[in-house]
PDB file of C-alpha atoms in Angstrom:
ATOM      1  CA  MET A 287     104.908 109.913 116.425  1.00 46.00           C
ATOM      2  CA  PRO A 288     103.166 112.340 114.216  1.00 45.00           C
ATOM      3  CA  SER A 289     103.166 116.574 115.253  1.00 44.00           C
ATOM      4  CA  SER A 290     100.059 117.386 113.724  1.00 48.00           C
ATOM      5  CA  SER A 291      97.162 117.716 116.154  1.00 57.00           C
ATOM      6  CA  SER A 292      94.941 114.336 116.244  1.00 68.00           C
ATOM      7  CA  GLN A 293      91.369 116.107 116.277  1.00 76.00           C
ATOM      8  CA  PRO A 294      91.845 117.978 113.020  1.00 90.00           C
ATOM      9  CA  VAL A 295      93.305 115.524 111.014  1.00 90.00           C
ATOM     10  CA  THR A 296      90.676 112.903 112.460  1.00 89.00           C
ATOM     11  CA  GLU A 297      87.590 115.485 111.604  1.00 92.00           C
ATOM     12  CA  LEU A 298      89.278 115.881 108.124  1.00 91.00           C
ATOM     13  CA  LEU A 299      89.704 112.082 107.423  1.00 90.00           C
ATOM     14  CA  ALA A 300      85.823 111.198 108.468  1.00 89.00           C
ATOM     15  CA  ARG A 301      84.984 114.267 106.023  1.00 90.00           C
ATOM     16  CA  TRP A 302      87.396 112.830 103.248  1.00 87.00           C
ATOM     17  CA  ARG A 303      85.638 109.529 104.240  1.00 86.00           C
ATOM     18  CA  SER A 304      82.416 110.945 103.481  1.00 86.00           C
ATOM     19  CA  GLY A 305      83.528 112.292 100.252  1.00 84.00           C
ATOM     20  CA  ASP A 306      84.867 115.685 100.734  1.00 87.00           C
ATOM     21  CA  GLU A 307      87.632 116.491  98.504  1.00 84.00           C
ATOM     22  CA  VAL A 308      87.927 119.607  99.848  1.00 91.00           C
ATOM     23  CA  ALA A 309      88.653 118.068 103.474  1.00 89.00           C
ATOM     24  CA  ARG A 310      91.160 115.727 101.724  1.00 86.00           C
ATOM     25  CA  ASP A 311      92.658 118.685 100.585  1.00 87.00           C
ATOM     26  CA  ALA A 312      93.334 120.844 103.705  1.00 91.00           C
ATOM     27  CA  LEU A 313      94.364 117.466 105.012  1.00 90.00           C
ATOM     28  CA  VAL A 314      98.248 117.842 103.644  1.00 88.00           C
ATOM     29  CA  PRO A 315      99.078 120.658 105.116  1.00 91.00           C
ATOM     30  CA  LEU A 316      98.437 119.247 108.638  1.00 91.00           C
ATOM     31  CA  VAL A 317     100.051 115.704 107.702  1.00 92.00           C
ATOM     32  CA  TYR A 318     102.778 116.768 105.082  1.00 92.00           C
ATOM     33  CA  ASP A 319     105.475 116.997 107.769  1.00 91.00           C
ATOM     34  CA  GLU A 320     104.993 113.765 109.202  1.00 90.00           C
ATOM     35  CA  LEU A 321     104.556 112.168 105.741  1.00 91.00           C
ATOM     36  CA  ARG A 322     108.229 113.025 104.798  1.00 92.00           C
ATOM     37  CA  ARG A 323     109.135 111.756 108.196  1.00 89.00           C
ATOM     38  CA  ILE A 324     107.925 108.219 107.365  1.00 87.00           C
ATOM     39  CA  ALA A 325     109.387 108.401 103.786  1.00 88.00           C
ATOM     40  CA  ARG A 326     112.591 109.533 105.164  1.00 87.00           C
ATOM     41  CA  ARG A 327     112.565 106.728 107.501  1.00 83.00           C
ATOM     42  CA  CYS A 328     111.544 104.347 104.636  1.00 81.00           C
ATOM     43  CA  ILE A 329     114.454 105.394 102.759  1.00 80.00           C
ATOM     44  CA  ALA A 330     117.235 105.684 105.593  1.00 76.00           C
ATOM     45  CA  GLY A 331     119.902 103.114 105.265  1.00 63.00           C
ATOM     46  CA  GLN A 332     119.339 102.401 101.339  1.00 67.00           C
ATOM     47  CA  ARG A 333     122.412 103.033  98.542  1.00 65.00           C
ATOM     48  CA  SER A 334     123.662 106.791  98.350  1.00 62.00           C
ATOM     49  CA  ASP A 335     122.620 106.637  94.879  1.00 63.00           C
ATOM     50  CA  HIS A 336     119.079 105.430  95.428  1.00 66.00           C
ATOM     51  CA  THR A 337     116.957 107.545  92.446  1.00 74.00           C
ATOM     52  CA  LEU A 338     113.498 107.919  94.957  1.00 79.00           C
ATOM     53  CA  GLN A 339     113.772 110.665  97.083  1.00 85.00           C
ATOM     54  CA  PRO A 340     111.608 111.189 100.074  1.00 88.00           C
ATOM     55  CA  THR A 341     109.711 114.270  98.639  1.00 90.00           C
ATOM     56  CA  ALA A 342     108.920 111.775  95.452  1.00 90.00           C
ATOM     57  CA  LEU A 343     107.772 108.973  97.598  1.00 90.00           C
ATOM     58  CA  VAL A 344     105.210 111.669  99.955  1.00 91.00           C
ATOM     59  CA  HIS A 345     103.613 112.678  96.990  1.00 91.00           C
ATOM     60  CA  GLU A 346     103.591 109.270  95.282  1.00 91.00           C
ATOM     61  CA  ALA A 347     102.210 107.370  98.200  1.00 90.00           C
ATOM     62  CA  TYR A 348      99.945 110.804  98.635  1.00 88.00           C
ATOM     63  CA  LEU A 349      98.484 109.961  95.022  1.00 88.00           C
ATOM     64  CA  ARG A 350      97.799 106.435  95.697  1.00 87.00           C
ATOM     65  CA  LEU A 351      96.027 106.965  98.965  1.00 86.00           C
ATOM     66  CA  ALA A 352      94.069 110.078  97.531  1.00 82.00           C
ATOM     67  CA  ARG A 353      92.809 107.749  94.561  1.00 81.00           C
ATOM     68  CA  ARG A 354      91.556 105.281  97.010  1.00 75.00           C
ATOM     69  CA  ASP A 355      87.834 105.826  97.298  1.00 67.00           C
ATOM     70  CA  SER A 356      86.441 103.380  99.995  1.00 71.00           C
ATOM     71  CA  VAL A 357      88.810 103.959 102.617  1.00 78.00           C
ATOM     72  CA  ASP A 358      87.188 104.108 105.914  1.00 83.00           C
ATOM     73  CA  TRP A 359      89.812 106.125 107.674  1.00 84.00           C
ATOM     74  CA  GLN A 360      89.377 105.870 111.590  1.00 84.00           C
ATOM     75  CA  ASP A 361      92.213 108.201 112.723  1.00 86.00           C
ATOM     76  CA  ARG A 362      95.217 110.068 112.802  1.00 87.00           C
ATOM     77  CA  VAL A 363      97.195 106.726 113.254  1.00 86.00           C
ATOM     78  CA  HIS A 364      95.410 104.721 110.812  1.00 86.00           C
ATOM     79  CA  PHE A 365      96.005 107.184 108.004  1.00 89.00           C
ATOM     80  CA  PHE A 366      99.947 107.159 108.985  1.00 88.00           C
ATOM     81  CA  ALA A 367      99.976 103.317 109.032  1.00 87.00           C
ATOM     82  CA  MET A 368      98.151 103.304 105.656  1.00 88.00           C
ATOM     83  CA  ALA A 369     101.126 105.749 104.457  1.00 90.00           C
ATOM     84  CA  ALA A 370     103.742 103.798 105.592  1.00 87.00           C
ATOM     85  CA  GLN A 371     102.313 100.820 104.026  1.00 87.00           C
ATOM     86  CA  MET A 372     101.771 102.416 100.711  1.00 90.00           C
ATOM     87  CA  MET A 373     105.335 103.712 101.049  1.00 90.00           C
ATOM     88  CA  ARG A 374     106.676 100.503 101.374  1.00 86.00           C
ATOM     89  CA  GLN A 375     104.861  99.026  98.672  1.00 88.00           C
ATOM     90  CA  ILE A 376     106.039 102.045  96.630  1.00 90.00           C
ATOM     91  CA  LEU A 377     110.125 101.349  97.318  1.00 87.00           C
ATOM     92  CA  VAL A 378     109.516  97.718  96.789  1.00 86.00           C
ATOM     93  CA  ASP A 379     107.784  97.921  93.317  1.00 87.00           C
ATOM     94  CA  HIS A 380     110.841 100.351  92.714  1.00 85.00           C
ATOM     95  CA  ALA A 381     113.389  97.723  93.731  1.00 82.00           C
ATOM     96  CA  ARG A 382     111.670  95.069  91.767  1.00 82.00           C
ATOM     97  CA  LYS A 383     112.094  97.240  88.889  1.00 82.00           C
ATOM     98  CA  ARG A 384     115.558  98.168  89.432  1.00 77.00           C
ATOM     99  CA  ALA A 385     116.888  94.493  90.093  1.00 71.00           C
ATOM    100  CA  THR A 386     118.246  92.587  87.135  1.00 50.00           C
ATOM    101  CA  ALA A 387     117.612  88.755  86.694  1.00 37.00           C
ATOM    102  CA  LYS A 388     120.473  87.743  89.058  1.00 43.00           C
ATOM    103  CA  ARG A 389     118.995  88.137  92.553  1.00 52.00           C
ATOM    104  CA  GLY A 390     121.258  90.723  94.214  1.00 51.00           C
ATOM    105  CA  ALA A 391     122.178  93.082  92.037  1.00 51.00           C
ATOM    106  CA  ASN A 392     121.535  96.917  92.548  1.00 49.00           C
ATOM    107  CA  ALA A 393     119.649  95.526  95.471  1.00 52.00           C
ATOM    108  CA  VAL A 394     118.183  97.771  97.941  1.00 50.00           C
ATOM    109  CA  THR A 395     118.924  98.120 101.335  1.00 51.00           C
ATOM    110  CA  VAL A 396     117.301  99.040 104.654  1.00 51.00           C
ATOM    111  CA  VAL A 397     118.333  98.829 108.188  1.00 49.00           C
ATOM    112  CA  LEU A 398     116.034  96.707 110.419  1.00 50.00           C
ATOM    113  CA  GLU A 399     116.384  98.586 113.620  1.00 50.00           C
ATOM    114  CA  GLU A 400     116.790  96.387 116.493  1.00 43.00           C
ATOM    115  CA  ALA A 401     117.334  93.085 114.613  1.00 38.00           C
ATOM    116  CA  SER A 402     120.168  91.631 116.193  1.00 33.00           C
ATOM    117  CA  VAL A 403     120.217  90.014 119.639  1.00 32.00           C
ATOM    118  CA  VAL A 404     124.241  90.380 119.558  1.00 31.00           C
ATOM    119  CA  GLY A 405     123.553  94.504 119.164  1.00 35.00           C
ATOM    120  CA  LYS A 406     124.648  95.059 115.524  1.00 38.00           C
ATOM    121  CA  THR A 407     122.026  96.367 113.544  1.00 41.00           C
ATOM    122  CA  PRO A 408     122.318  94.705 109.999  1.00 47.00           C
ATOM    123  CA  SER A 409     121.974  95.622 106.188  1.00 55.00           C
ATOM    124  CA  VAL A 410     118.829  94.033 104.558  1.00 60.00           C
ATOM    125  CA  ASP A 411     118.030  93.989 101.179  1.00 76.00           C
ATOM    126  CA  LEU A 412     114.661  95.350 100.710  1.00 80.00           C
ATOM    127  CA  LEU A 413     113.466  92.687  98.427  1.00 84.00           C
ATOM    128  CA  ALA A 414     114.371  90.278 101.023  1.00 85.00           C
ATOM    129  CA  LEU A 415     112.596  92.114 103.799  1.00 86.00           C
ATOM    130  CA  ASP A 416     109.144  92.258 101.617  1.00 87.00           C
ATOM    131  CA  ASP A 417     109.707  88.626 100.783  1.00 89.00           C
ATOM    132  CA  ALA A 418     109.810  87.554 104.765  1.00 91.00           C
ATOM    133  CA  MET A 419     107.044  89.958 105.330  1.00 90.00           C
ATOM    134  CA  GLN A 420     105.037  88.189 103.237  1.00 91.00           C
ATOM    135  CA  ARG A 421     105.722  84.948 104.562  1.00 93.00           C
ATOM    136  CA  LEU A 422     105.289  86.480 108.175  1.00 94.00           C
ATOM    137  CA  ALA A 423     101.797  87.823 107.425  1.00 93.00           C
ATOM    138  CA  GLU A 424     101.092  84.544 106.312  1.00 95.00           C
ATOM    139  CA  LEU A 425     101.897  82.995 109.522  1.00 94.00           C
ATOM    140  CA  ASP A 426     101.070  85.654 111.591  1.00 95.00           C
ATOM    141  CA  PRO A 427      99.376  88.728 110.105  1.00 93.00           C
ATOM    142  CA  ARG A 428      99.474  91.199 113.207  1.00 94.00           C
ATOM    143  CA  GLN A 429     103.262  90.622 113.849  1.00 94.00           C
ATOM    144  CA  SER A 430     103.691  91.738 110.201  1.00 91.00           C
ATOM    145  CA  GLN A 431     101.516  94.486 110.265  1.00 90.00           C
ATOM    146  CA  ILE A 432     103.009  95.816 113.472  1.00 93.00           C
ATOM    147  CA  VAL A 433     106.724  95.360 111.857  1.00 91.00           C
ATOM    148  CA  GLU A 434     105.238  97.581 109.206  1.00 88.00           C
ATOM    149  CA  LEU A 435     103.837 100.245 111.817  1.00 88.00           C
ATOM    150  CA  ARG A 436     107.332 100.234 113.429  1.00 89.00           C
ATOM    151  CA  PHE A 437     109.886  99.808 111.304  1.00 84.00           C
ATOM    152  CA  PHE A 438     107.864 101.780 108.107  1.00 82.00           C
ATOM    153  CA  GLY A 439     105.921 103.945 109.999  1.00 83.00           C
ATOM    154  CA  GLY A 440     107.934 104.798 112.502  1.00 83.00           C
ATOM    155  CA  LEU A 441     104.563 104.611 115.059  1.00 86.00           C
ATOM    156  CA  SER A 442     106.004 104.418 119.153  1.00 90.00           C
ATOM    157  CA  ILE A 443     104.725 101.088 120.375  1.00 94.00           C
ATOM    158  CA  GLU A 444     101.669 102.760 122.309  1.00 93.00           C
ATOM    159  CA  GLU A 445     100.566 104.361 118.756  1.00 89.00           C
ATOM    160  CA  THR A 446     101.048 100.656 117.468  1.00 91.00           C
ATOM    161  CA  ALA A 447      99.030  98.954 120.083  1.00 93.00           C
ATOM    162  CA  GLN A 448      96.324 101.371 119.394  1.00 89.00           C
ATOM    163  CA  ALA A 449      96.377 101.029 115.625  1.00 87.00           C
ATOM    164  CA  VAL A 450      96.216  96.781 116.016  1.00 90.00           C
ATOM    165  CA  ASN A 451      93.660  97.264 119.093  1.00 91.00           C
ATOM    166  CA  ILE A 452      95.987  95.645 121.687  1.00 95.00           C
ATOM    167  CA  SER A 453      97.899  96.489 124.907  1.00 96.00           C
ATOM    168  CA  PRO A 454     101.111  97.986 124.744  1.00 95.00           C
ATOM    169  CA  ALA A 455     103.032  94.983 126.575  1.00 96.00           C
ATOM    170  CA  THR A 456     101.859  92.525 124.284  1.00 96.00           C
ATOM    171  CA  THR A 457     103.027  95.066 121.018  1.00 95.00           C
ATOM    172  CA  GLU A 458     106.241  94.988 122.521  1.00 96.00           C
ATOM    173  CA  ARG A 459     106.481  91.048 122.814  1.00 96.00           C
ATOM    174  CA  GLU A 460     105.329  90.700 119.352  1.00 95.00           C
ATOM    175  CA  TRP A 461     107.352  93.562 118.058  1.00 95.00           C
ATOM    176  CA  ALA A 462     110.381  91.650 119.711  1.00 94.00           C
ATOM    177  CA  THR A 463     109.254  88.277 118.435  1.00 94.00           C
ATOM    178  CA  ALA A 464     108.942  89.606 114.462  1.00 93.00           C
ATOM    179  CA  ARG A 465     111.997  91.325 114.643  1.00 92.00           C
ATOM    180  CA  LEU A 466     113.819  88.125 115.482  1.00 92.00           C
ATOM    181  CA  TRP A 467     112.056  85.613 112.995  1.00 93.00           C
ATOM    182  CA  LEU A 468     112.686  88.181 110.441  1.00 90.00           C
ATOM    183  CA  TYR A 469     116.299  88.850 110.970  1.00 89.00           C
ATOM    184  CA  GLN A 470     116.629  84.901 111.276  1.00 90.00           C
ATOM    185  CA  ALA A 471     114.534  84.473 107.764  1.00 89.00           C
ATOM    186  CA  ILE A 472     116.659  86.829 105.990  1.00 87.00           C
ATOM    187  CA  THR A 473     120.036  85.527 107.294  1.00 84.00           C
ATOM    188  CA  ASP A 474     119.194  82.225 107.018  1.00 81.00           C
ATOM    189  CA  GLY A 475     117.061  82.775 103.518  1.00 69.00           C
ATOM    190  CA  VAL A 476     114.263  81.259 104.587  1.00 53.00           C
ATOM    191  CA  ALA A 477     112.169  84.066 103.136  1.00 50.00           C
TER     192      ALA A 477
END
């Protein structure tokens, strides 16, 4: 996951949480490369003519994060998890705006990593994935959070486990279960 050192990022987040805007601005160079990696991961697998590029996604997500005054930043993992969540919301908003009245027209597709039990990696409509994730969040909020952290945020099993405060083994099981549920929900149209 992030190449940025955990300690300086966590310290700057704590200062930002206390209202230090200089700390917020100092955070940018430490996290920018990782935010771009997350953005590229979020955009990967979409149509080649997609109008939203990783740099624009990073900037929009960071602007939205910077406008949040009351975030209780816990650490570097929490920050990147929130950034991934924000990027997902931006992509979904973008896809909804581009969609026409007919479902599926100009659909944005992403690749749901390791989703299929038969070894294929299917393409998934981002709006269908978002709908399925919202349904999963109603059934199992933790599994939905794990998917968001792993799929959109690119966090490792260990980092995801730390973010959701469970063991890596439990995270691995929940990740596998959630991927299978999402795959079935999307392919069967349950979402």
